[in-house]
mmCIF file of C-alpha atoms in Angstrom:
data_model
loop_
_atom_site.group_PDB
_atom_site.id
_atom_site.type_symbol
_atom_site.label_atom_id
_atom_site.label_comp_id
_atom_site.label_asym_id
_atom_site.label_seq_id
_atom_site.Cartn_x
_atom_site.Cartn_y
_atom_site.Cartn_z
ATOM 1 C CA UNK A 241 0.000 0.000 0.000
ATOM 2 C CA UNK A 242 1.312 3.473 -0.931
ATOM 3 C CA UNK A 243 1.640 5.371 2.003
ATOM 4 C CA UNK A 244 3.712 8.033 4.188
ATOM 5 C CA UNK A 245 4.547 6.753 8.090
ATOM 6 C CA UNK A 246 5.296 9.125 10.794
ATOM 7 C CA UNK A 247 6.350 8.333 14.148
ATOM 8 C CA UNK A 248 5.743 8.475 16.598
ATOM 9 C CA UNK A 249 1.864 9.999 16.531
ATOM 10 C CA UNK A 250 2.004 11.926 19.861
ATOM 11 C CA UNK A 251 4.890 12.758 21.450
ATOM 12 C CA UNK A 252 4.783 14.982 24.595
ATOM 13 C CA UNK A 253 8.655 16.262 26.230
ATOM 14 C CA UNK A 254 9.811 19.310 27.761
ATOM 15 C CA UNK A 255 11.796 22.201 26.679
ATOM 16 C CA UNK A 256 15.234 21.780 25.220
ATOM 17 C CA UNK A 257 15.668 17.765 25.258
ATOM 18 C CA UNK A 258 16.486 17.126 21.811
ATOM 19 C CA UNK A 259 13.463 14.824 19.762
ATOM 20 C CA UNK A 260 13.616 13.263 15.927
ATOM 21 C CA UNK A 261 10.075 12.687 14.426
ATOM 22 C CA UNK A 262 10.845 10.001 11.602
ATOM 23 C CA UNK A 263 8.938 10.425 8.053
ATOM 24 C CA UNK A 264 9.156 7.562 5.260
ATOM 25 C CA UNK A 265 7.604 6.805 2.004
ATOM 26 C CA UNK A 266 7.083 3.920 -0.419
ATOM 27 C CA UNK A 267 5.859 5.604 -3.173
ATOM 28 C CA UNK A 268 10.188 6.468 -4.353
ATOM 29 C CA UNK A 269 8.415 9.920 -4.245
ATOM 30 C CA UNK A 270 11.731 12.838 -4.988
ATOM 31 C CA UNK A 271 9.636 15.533 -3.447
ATOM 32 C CA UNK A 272 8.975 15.826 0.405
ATOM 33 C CA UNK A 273 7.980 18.092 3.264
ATOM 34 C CA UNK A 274 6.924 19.066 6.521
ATOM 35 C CA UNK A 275 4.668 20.809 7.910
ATOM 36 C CA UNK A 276 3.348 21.968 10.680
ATOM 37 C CA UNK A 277 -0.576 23.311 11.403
ATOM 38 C CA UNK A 278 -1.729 25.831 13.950
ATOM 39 C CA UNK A 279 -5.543 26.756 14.779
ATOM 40 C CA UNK A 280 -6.325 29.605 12.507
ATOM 41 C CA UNK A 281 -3.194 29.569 11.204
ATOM 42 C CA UNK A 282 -3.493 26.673 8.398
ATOM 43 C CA UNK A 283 -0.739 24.635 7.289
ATOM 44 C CA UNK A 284 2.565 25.941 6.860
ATOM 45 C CA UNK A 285 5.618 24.481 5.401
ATOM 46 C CA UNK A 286 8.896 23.611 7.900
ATOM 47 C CA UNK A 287 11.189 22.427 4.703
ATOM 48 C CA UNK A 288 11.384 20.731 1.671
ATOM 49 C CA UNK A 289 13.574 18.160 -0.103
ATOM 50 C CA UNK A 290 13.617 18.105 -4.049
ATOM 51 C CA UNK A 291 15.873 14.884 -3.601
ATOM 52 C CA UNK A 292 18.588 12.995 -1.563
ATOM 53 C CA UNK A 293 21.188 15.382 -0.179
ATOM 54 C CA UNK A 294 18.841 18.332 -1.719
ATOM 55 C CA UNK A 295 17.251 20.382 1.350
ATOM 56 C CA UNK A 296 15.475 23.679 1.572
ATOM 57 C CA UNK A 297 13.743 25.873 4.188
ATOM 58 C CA UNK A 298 10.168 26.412 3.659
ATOM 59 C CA UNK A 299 7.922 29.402 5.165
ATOM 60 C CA UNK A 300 8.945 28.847 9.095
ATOM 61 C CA UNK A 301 11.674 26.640 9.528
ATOM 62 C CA UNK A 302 13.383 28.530 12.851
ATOM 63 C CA UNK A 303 14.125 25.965 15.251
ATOM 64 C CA UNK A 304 13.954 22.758 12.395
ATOM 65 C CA UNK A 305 16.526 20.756 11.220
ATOM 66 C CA UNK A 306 15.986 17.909 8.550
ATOM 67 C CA UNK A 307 18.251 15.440 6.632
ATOM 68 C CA UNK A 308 17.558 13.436 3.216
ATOM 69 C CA UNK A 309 20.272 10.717 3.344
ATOM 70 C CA UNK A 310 17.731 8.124 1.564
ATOM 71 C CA UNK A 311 14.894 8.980 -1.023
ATOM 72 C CA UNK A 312 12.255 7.398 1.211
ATOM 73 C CA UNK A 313 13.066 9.070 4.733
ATOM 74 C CA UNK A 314 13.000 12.792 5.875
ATOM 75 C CA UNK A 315 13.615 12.914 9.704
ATOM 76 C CA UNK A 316 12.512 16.461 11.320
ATOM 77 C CA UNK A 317 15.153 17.213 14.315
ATOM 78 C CA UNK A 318 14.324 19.656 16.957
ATOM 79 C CA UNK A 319 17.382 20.205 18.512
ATOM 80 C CA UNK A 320 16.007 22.301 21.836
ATOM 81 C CA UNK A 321 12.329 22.177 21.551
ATOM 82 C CA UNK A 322 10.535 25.325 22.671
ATOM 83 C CA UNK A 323 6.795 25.506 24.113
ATOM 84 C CA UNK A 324 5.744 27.269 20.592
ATOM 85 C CA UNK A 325 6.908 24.528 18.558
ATOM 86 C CA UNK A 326 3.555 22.470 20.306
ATOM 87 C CA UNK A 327 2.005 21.663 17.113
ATOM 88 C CA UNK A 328 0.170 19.197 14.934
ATOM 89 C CA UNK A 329 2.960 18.220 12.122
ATOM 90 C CA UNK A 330 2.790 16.311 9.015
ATOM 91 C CA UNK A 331 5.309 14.873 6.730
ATOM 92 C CA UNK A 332 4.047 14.987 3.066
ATOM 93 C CA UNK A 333 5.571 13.787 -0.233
ATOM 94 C CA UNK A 334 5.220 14.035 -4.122
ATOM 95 C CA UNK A 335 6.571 13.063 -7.456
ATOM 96 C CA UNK A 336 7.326 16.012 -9.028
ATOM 97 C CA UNK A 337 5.768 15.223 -12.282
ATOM 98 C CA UNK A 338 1.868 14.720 -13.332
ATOM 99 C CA UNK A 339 -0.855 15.946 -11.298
ATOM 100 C CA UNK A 340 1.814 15.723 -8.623
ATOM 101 C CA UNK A 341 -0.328 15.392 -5.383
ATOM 102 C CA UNK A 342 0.654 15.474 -2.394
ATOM 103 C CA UNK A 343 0.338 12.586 -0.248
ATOM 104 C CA UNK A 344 0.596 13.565 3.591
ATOM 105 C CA UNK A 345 1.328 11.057 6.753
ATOM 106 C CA UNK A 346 -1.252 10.456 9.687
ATOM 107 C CA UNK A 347 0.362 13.501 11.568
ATOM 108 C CA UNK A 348 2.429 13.755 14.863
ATOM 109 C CA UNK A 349 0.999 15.801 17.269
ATOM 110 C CA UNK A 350 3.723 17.031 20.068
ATOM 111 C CA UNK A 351 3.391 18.940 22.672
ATOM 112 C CA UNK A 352 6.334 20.957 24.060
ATOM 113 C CA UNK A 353 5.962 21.565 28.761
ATOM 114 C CA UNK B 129 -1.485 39.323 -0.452
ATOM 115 C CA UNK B 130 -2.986 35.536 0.422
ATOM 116 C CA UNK B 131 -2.361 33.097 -2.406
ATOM 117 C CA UNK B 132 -5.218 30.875 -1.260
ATOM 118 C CA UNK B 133 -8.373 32.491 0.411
ATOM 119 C CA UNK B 134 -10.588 30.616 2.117
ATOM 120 C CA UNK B 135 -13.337 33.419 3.803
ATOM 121 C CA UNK B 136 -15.970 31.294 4.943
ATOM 122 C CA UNK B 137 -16.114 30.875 9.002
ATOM 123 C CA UNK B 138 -18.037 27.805 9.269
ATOM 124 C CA UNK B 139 -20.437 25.980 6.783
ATOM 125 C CA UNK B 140 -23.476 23.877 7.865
ATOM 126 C CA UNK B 141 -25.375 21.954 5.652
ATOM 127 C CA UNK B 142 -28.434 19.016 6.056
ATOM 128 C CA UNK B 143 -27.627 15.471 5.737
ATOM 129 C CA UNK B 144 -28.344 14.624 1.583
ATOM 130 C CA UNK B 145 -28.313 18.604 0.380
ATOM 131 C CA UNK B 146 -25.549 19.928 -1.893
ATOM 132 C CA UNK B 147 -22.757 22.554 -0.235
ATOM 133 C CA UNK B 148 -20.608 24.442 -1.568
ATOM 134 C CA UNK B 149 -16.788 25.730 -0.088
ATOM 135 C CA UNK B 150 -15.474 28.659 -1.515
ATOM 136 C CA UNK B 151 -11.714 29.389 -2.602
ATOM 137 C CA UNK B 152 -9.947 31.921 -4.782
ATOM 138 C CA UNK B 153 -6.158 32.120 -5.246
ATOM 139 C CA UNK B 154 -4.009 34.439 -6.552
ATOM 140 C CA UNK B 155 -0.927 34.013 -8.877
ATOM 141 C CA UNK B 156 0.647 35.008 -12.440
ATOM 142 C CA UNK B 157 2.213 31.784 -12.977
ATOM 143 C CA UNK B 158 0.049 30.081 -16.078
ATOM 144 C CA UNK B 159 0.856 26.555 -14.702
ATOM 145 C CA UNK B 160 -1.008 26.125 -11.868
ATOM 146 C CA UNK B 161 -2.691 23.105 -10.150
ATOM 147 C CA UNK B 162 -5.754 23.630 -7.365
ATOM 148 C CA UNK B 163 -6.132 20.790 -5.019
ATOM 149 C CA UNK B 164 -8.841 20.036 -1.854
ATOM 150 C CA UNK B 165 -7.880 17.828 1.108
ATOM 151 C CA UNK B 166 -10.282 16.638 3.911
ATOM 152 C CA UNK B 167 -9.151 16.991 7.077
ATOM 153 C CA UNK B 168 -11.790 14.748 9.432
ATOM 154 C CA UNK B 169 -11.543 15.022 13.680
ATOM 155 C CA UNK B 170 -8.788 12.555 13.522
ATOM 156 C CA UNK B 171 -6.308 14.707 11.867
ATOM 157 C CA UNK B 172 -5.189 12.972 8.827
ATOM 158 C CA UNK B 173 -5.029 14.820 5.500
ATOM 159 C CA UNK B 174 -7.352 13.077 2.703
ATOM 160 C CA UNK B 175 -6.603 14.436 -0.738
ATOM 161 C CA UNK B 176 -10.069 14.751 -2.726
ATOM 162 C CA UNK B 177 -9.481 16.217 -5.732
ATOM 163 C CA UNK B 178 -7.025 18.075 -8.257
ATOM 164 C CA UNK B 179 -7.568 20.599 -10.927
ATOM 165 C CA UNK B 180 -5.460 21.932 -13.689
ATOM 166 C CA UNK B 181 -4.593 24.878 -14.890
ATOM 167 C CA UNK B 182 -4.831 24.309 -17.946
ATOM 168 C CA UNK B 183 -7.916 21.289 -17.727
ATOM 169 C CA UNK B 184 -10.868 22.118 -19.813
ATOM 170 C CA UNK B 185 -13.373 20.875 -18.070
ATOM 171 C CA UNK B 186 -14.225 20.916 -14.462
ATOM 172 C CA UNK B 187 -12.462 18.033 -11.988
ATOM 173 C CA UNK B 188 -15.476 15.455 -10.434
ATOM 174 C CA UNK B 189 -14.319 12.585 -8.289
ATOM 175 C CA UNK B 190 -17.240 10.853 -6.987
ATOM 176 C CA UNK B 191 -19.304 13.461 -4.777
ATOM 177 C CA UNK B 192 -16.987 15.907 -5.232
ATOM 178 C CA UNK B 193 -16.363 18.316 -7.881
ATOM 179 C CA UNK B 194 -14.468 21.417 -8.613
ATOM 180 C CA UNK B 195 -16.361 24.541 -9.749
ATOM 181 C CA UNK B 196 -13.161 26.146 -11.466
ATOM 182 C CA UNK B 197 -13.804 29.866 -12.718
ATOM 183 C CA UNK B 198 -9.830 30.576 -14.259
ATOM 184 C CA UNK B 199 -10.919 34.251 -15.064
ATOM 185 C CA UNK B 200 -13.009 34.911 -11.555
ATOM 186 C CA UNK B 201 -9.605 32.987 -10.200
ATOM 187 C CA UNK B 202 -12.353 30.402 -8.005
ATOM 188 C CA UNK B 203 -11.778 26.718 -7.059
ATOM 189 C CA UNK B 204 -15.215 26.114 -5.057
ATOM 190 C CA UNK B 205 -15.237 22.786 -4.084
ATOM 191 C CA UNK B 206 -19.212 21.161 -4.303
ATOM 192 C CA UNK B 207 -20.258 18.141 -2.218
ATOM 193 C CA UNK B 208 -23.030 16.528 -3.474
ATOM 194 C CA UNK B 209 -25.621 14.524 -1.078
ATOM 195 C CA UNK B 210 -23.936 15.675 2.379
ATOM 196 C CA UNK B 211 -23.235 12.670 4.618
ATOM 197 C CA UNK B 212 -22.515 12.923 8.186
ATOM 198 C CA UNK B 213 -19.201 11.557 7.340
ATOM 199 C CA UNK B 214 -18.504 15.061 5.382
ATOM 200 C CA UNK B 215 -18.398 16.555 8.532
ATOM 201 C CA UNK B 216 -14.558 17.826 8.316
ATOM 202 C CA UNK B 217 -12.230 21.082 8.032
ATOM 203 C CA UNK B 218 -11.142 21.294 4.387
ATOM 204 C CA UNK B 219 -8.347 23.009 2.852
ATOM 205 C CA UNK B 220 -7.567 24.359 -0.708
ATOM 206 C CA UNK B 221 -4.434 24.201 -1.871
ATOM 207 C CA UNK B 222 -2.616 25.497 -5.082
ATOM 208 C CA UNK B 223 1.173 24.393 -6.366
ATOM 209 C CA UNK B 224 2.295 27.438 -8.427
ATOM 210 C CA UNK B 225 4.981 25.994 -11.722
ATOM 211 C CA UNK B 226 6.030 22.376 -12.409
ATOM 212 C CA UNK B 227 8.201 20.124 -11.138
ATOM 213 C CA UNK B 228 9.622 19.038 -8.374
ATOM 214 C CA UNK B 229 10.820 23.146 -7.510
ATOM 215 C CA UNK B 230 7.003 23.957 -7.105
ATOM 216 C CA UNK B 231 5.661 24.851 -3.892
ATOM 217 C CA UNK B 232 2.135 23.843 -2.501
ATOM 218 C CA UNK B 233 0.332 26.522 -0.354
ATOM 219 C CA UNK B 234 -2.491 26.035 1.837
ATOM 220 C CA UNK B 235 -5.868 28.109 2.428
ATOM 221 C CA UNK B 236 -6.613 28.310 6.394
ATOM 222 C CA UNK B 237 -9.499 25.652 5.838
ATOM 223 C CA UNK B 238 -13.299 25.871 6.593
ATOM 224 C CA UNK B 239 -14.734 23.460 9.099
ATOM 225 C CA UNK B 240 -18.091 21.877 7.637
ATOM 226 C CA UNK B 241 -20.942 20.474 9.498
ATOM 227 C CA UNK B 242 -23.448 18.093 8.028
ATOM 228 C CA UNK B 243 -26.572 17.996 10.202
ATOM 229 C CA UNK B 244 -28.652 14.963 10.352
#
């Protein structure tokens, strides 16, 4: 089944201990993202990866780090976690070519004490 | 300015009637693609359905379909026969350019009821 896994799907940890959330696809997809979504805010993009080794920041990526090592897996590292990085995030990935939609994972929702 | 607007508070609707979500976007890029996800209490992002730029005719998938006015620069999406199941926030979306460079942007949703 084609599909993007994140885990883990809730996380909860306190400010500053250092956290990876873990992001893979199946789908040999070149294209992938993160994201994170705020009430009232909608969803808005963390960074992007056009392909292995190939990494850029997105809208809000302060306090973010990612990697691309593989085509299927784009970790999100938050070195020292904040209280305003509490957030709903999703990993997402694409092609590149076609209708080129975006496929997201179920979500991690962490919360930052 | 907001690439994707998405005005509309809250929508209700009765179980079985037609609704319809509004959306306009905003770009100069003539390669476009419009796209509506479903975002249900559980939190997962459902794609629904995609529309071209440069597509003729309007996108349908199932109940869904895309009322797409290019020169009004509108992507309303219109459920047909509301379920309770409908009952969601739901996002438009638009990826400006080709390729893997383009980016996708996101409206900030509209949270539909369906009423029984």
């Amino acid at each position: 089944e084609a599909q993007v896994t994140q885990n883990p799907r809730y996380l909860i940890t306190v400010t500053g201990k250092k956290l990876t959330v873990t992001c893979s696809q199946n789908m040999n997809h070149e294209y992938m993202s993160w994201y994170r979504q705020d009430p009232g805010l909608g969803l808005r993009q963390i960074y992007y990866s056009m392909n292995v080794e190939a990494t850029d920041k997105g809208d809000v990526p302060e306090g973010y780090k990612v990697s691309r090592k593989e085509k299927r897996n784009f970790p999100l590292i938050l070195e020292s976690p904040s209280p305003n990085q509490t957030s709903l995030y999703f990993c997402a990935s694409r092609s590149g070519y076609g209708t080129d939609t975006q496929y997201f994972g179920p979500g991690t929702r962490l919360t930052v004490l | 300015a907001q690439k994707i607007t998405q005005t509309q508070p809250g929508m209700f609707v009765q179980e079985k009637e037609a609704v319809t979500l509004d959306c306009t976007y905003d770009t100069s890029d003539p390669s476009y693609g419009l796209f509506w996800y479903k975002q249900p209490s559980s939190g997962e992002m459902i794609f629904l359905i995609y529309q071209g730029s440069y597509d003729q005719q309007n996108a349908t998938e199932g109940r869904y379909s895309l009322n797409f006015q290019k020169a009004r620069k509108s992507a309303n999406l219109v459920i047909s026969a509301s379920q309770l199941g409908d009952s969601a926030m739901y996002f438009c979306a638009m990826r400006e350019g080709t390729g893997a460079n383009s980016k996708l942007t996101f409206g900030k949703g509209i949270t539909l009821s369906v009423r029984p």
